[in-house]
Coordinates of C-alpha atoms in Angstrom, one line a residue:
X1324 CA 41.4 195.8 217.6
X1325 CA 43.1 193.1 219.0
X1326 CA 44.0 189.4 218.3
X1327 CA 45.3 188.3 214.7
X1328 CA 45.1 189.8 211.2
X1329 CA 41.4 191.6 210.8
X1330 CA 40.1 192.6 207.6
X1331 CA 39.5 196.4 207.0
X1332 CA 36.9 197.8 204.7
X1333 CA 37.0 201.4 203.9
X1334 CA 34.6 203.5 202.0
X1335 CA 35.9 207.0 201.1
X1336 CA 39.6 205.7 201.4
X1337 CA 40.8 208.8 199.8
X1338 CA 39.4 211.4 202.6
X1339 CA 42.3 212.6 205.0
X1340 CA 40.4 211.1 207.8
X1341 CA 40.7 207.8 206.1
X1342 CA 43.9 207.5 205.4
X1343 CA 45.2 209.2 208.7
X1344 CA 43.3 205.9 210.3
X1345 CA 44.3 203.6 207.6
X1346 CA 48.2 204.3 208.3
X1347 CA 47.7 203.9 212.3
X1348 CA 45.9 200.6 211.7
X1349 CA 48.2 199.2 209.6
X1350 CA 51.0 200.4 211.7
X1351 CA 48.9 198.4 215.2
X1352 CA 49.1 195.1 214.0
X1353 CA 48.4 193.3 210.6
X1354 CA 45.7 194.2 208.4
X1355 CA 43.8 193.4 205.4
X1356 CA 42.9 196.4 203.5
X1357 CA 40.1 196.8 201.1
X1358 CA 39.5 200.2 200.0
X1359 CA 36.7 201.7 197.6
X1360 CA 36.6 205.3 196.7
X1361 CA 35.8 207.2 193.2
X1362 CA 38.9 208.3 191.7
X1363 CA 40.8 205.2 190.8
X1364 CA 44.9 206.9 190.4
X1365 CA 44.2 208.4 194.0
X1366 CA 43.0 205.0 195.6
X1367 CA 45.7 203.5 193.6
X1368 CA 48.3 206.2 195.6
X1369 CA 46.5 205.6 198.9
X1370 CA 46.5 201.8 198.2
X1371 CA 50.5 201.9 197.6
X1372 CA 51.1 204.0 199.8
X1373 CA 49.4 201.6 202.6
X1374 CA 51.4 198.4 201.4
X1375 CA 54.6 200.1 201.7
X1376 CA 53.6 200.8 205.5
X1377 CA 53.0 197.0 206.1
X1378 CA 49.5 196.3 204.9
X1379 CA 49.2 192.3 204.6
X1380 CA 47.2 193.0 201.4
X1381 CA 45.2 196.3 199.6
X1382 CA 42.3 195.5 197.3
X1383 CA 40.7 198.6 195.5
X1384 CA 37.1 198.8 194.2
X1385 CA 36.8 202.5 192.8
X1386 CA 33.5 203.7 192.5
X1387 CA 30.8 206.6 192.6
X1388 CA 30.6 205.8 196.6
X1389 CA 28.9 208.7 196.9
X1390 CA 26.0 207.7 194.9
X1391 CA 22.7 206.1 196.2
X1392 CA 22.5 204.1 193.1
X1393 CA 26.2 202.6 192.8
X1394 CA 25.9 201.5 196.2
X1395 CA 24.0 198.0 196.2
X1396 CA 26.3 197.0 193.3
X1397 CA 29.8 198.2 194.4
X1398 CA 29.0 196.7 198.2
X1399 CA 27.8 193.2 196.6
X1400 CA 30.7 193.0 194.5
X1401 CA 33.0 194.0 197.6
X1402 CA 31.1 191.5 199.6
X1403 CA 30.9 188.5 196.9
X1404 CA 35.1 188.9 196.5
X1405 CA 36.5 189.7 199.6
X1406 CA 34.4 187.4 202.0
X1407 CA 34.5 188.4 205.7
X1408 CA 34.9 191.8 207.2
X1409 CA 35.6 192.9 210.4
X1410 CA 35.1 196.3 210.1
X1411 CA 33.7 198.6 207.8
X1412 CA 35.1 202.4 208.0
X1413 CA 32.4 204.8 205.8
X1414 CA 33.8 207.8 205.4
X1415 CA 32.5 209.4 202.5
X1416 CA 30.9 213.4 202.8
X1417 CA 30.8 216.3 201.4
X1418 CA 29.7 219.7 202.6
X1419 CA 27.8 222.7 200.1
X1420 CA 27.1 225.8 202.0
X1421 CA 23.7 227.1 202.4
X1422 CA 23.7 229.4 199.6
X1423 CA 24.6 227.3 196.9
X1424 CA 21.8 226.3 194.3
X1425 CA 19.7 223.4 194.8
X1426 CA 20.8 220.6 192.6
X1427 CA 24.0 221.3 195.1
X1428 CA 22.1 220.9 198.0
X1429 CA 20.4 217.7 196.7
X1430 CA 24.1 216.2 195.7
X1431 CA 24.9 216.8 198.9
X1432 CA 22.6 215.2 200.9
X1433 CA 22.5 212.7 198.5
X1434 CA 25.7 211.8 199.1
X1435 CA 25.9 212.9 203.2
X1436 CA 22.6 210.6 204.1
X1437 CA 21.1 208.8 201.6
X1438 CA 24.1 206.9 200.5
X1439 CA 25.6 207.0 204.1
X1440 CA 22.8 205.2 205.0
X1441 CA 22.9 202.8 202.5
X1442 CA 26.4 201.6 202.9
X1443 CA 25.7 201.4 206.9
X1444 CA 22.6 199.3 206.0
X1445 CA 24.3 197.6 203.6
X1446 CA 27.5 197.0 205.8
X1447 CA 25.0 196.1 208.9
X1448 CA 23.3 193.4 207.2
X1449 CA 26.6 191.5 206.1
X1450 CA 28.1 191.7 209.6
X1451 CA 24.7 190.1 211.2
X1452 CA 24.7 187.5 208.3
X1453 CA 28.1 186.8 209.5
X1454 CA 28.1 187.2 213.4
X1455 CA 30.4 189.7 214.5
X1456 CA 32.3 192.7 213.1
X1457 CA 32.4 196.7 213.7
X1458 CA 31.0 199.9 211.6
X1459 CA 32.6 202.9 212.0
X1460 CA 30.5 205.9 210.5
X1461 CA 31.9 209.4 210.6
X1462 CA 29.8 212.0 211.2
X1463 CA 30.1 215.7 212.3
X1464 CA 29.4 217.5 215.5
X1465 CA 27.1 219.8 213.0
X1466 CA 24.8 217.7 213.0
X1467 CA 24.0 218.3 216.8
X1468 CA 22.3 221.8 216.4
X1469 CA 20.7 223.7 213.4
X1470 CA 22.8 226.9 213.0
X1471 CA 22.5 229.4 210.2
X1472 CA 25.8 229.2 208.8
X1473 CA 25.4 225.4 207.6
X1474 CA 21.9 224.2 208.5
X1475 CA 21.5 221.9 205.6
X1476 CA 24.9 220.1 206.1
X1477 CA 23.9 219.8 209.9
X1478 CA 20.9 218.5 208.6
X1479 CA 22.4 215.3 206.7
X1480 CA 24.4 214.7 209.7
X1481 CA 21.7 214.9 212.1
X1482 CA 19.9 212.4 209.7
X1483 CA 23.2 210.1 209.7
X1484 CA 23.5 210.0 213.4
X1485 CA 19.7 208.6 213.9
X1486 CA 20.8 206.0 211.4
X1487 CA 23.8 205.0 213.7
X1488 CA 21.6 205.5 216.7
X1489 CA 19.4 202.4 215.2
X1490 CA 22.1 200.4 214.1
X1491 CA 23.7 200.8 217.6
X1492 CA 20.2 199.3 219.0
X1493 CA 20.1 197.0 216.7
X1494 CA 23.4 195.8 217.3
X1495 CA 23.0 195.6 221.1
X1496 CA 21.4 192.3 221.2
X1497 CA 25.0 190.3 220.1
X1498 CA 27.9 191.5 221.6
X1499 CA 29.6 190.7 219.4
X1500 CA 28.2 193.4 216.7
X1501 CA 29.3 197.2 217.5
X1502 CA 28.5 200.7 215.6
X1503 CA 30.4 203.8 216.4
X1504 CA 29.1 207.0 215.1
X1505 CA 32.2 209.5 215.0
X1506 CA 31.9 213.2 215.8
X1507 CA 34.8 215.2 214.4
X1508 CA 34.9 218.9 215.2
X1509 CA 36.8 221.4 212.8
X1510 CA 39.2 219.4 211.2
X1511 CA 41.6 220.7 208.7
X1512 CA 40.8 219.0 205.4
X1513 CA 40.2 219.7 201.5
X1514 CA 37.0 220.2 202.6
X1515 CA 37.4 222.5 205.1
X1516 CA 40.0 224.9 202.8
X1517 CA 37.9 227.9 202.7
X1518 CA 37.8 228.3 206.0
X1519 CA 39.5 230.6 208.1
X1520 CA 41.6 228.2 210.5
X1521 CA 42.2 230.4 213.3
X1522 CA 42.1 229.5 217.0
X1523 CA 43.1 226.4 218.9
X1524 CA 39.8 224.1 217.7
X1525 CA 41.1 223.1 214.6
X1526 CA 42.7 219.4 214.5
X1527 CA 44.4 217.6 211.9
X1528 CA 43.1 214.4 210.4
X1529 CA 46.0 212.4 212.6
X1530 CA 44.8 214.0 215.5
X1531 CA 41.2 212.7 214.7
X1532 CA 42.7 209.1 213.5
X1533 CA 44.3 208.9 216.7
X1534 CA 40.8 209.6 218.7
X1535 CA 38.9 206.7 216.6
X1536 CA 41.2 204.2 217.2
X1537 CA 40.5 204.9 220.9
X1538 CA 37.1 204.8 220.2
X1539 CA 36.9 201.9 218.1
X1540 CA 38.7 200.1 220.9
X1541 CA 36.6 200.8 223.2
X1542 CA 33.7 200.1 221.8
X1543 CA 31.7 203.5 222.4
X1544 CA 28.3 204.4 220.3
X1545 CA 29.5 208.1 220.1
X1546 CA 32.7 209.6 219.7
X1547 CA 33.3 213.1 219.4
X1548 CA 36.8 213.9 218.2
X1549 CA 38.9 215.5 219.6
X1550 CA 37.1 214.9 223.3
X1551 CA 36.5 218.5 224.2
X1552 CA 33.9 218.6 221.3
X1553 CA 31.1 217.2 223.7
X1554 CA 31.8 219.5 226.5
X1555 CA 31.5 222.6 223.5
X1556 CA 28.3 220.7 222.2
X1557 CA 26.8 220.2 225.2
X1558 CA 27.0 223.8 225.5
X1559 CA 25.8 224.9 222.2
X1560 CA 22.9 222.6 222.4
X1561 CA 21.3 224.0 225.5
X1562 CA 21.9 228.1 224.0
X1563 CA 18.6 229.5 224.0
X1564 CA 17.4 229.9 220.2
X1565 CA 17.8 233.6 220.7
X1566 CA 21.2 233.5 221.8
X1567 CA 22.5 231.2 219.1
X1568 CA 20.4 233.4 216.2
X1569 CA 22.5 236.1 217.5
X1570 CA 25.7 235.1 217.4
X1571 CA 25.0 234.0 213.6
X1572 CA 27.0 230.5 214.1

């Protein structure tokens, strides 16, 4: 986060989160954007919108990002073009409620955990080839606990957060390799607009850009975003099964 110009990758460059980080990283210092996401006039928005705020350059690779077999091809041709990265930003999710029929469910965990996983593994193998650089993977705090209300999005979440838990191993033998599994809690976003936003737990995607930076500063494994999500976690974790079937969450 410090130093000279660093180079930016970021998958799902269209998601509020995204570009909420995107803006406050070009605005600490200059930056080399490179940004893939799979409607091409929206990453062409988001990539003007970015060099207007002071981005040294913005190269755009739309794609279906969210597809397990786009991914080897879209990261090799990122990779084979834009040469080294010091941090790759994947950020690409979607979220199907339980009820919804099955080939939804499957396009969503296809795209939650399978290709998650692939651009992480992907991303991990080109920062060891190359001896440094950071992955920042955003998660969700519903991944902590199965719950009735959204057990099969908690599900890819949980899933992602053991693949960042194994990259974060991984990683630990050079120091200078780091993987920071982000933990946002309700967030107001597209795809949160169904939901009922009231109460004080609801953040906006500046609010969460604002919490990775921290993180990615500092370097942590975990992150949950805002901060007061662990404490709430911790809590819902340790509710006996009973209790938490009960209050339906």
């Amino acid at each position: 986060m410090s130093g000279g110009e660093k180079t930016l990758l970021i998958i799902g460059a269209t998601s509020s989160i995204a570009l909420a980080y995107a803006r406050l990283r070009v605005a600490g210092g200059p930056v080399r954007l490179i940004l893939s996401g799979r409607n091409p006039d929206r990453l062409a928005l988001v990539a003007k919108d970015l060099g207007t705020r002071g981005a040294v350059s913005v190269a755009c690779y739309p794609g279906d990002i969210g597809s397990p077999d786009a991914v080897p091809a879209l990261l090799t041709d990122i990779l084979s073009l834009e040469g080294s990265i010091d941090e790759i930003f994947i950020a690409c999710g979607t979220m199907t409620p339980n009820g919804a029929g099955l080939l939804e469910i499957a396009h969503m965990l296809q795209v939650n955990l399978v290709a998650m996983a692939l651009w992480a593994e992907g991303g991990a193998r080109a920062l060891e080839r190359q001896g440094h650089g950071h992955i920042v993977i955003i998660g969700s705090v519903a991944g902590d606990r199965g719950r009735t209300s959204n057990s099969l999005y908690g599900a890819s979440k949980a899933g992602l957060e053991r693949v960042a838990e194994g990259l974060s191993l991984r990683f630990h033998r050079n120091t200078e390799l780091w993987c920071t599994l982000v933990k946002p809690g309700l967030v107001d976003t597209p795809m949160t607009q169904a939901m009922s936003k009231d109460g004080s737990l609801w953040s906006t995607p500046d609010d969460v850009a604002r919490s990775i930076v921290e993180a990615v500063r500092s370097q942590r494994p975990v992150a949950y975003v805002p901060g007061r999500w662990r404490c709430i976690m911790l809590v819902v974790r340790h509710l006996p099964r009973t209790v938490l079937s009960r209050l339906g969450l």
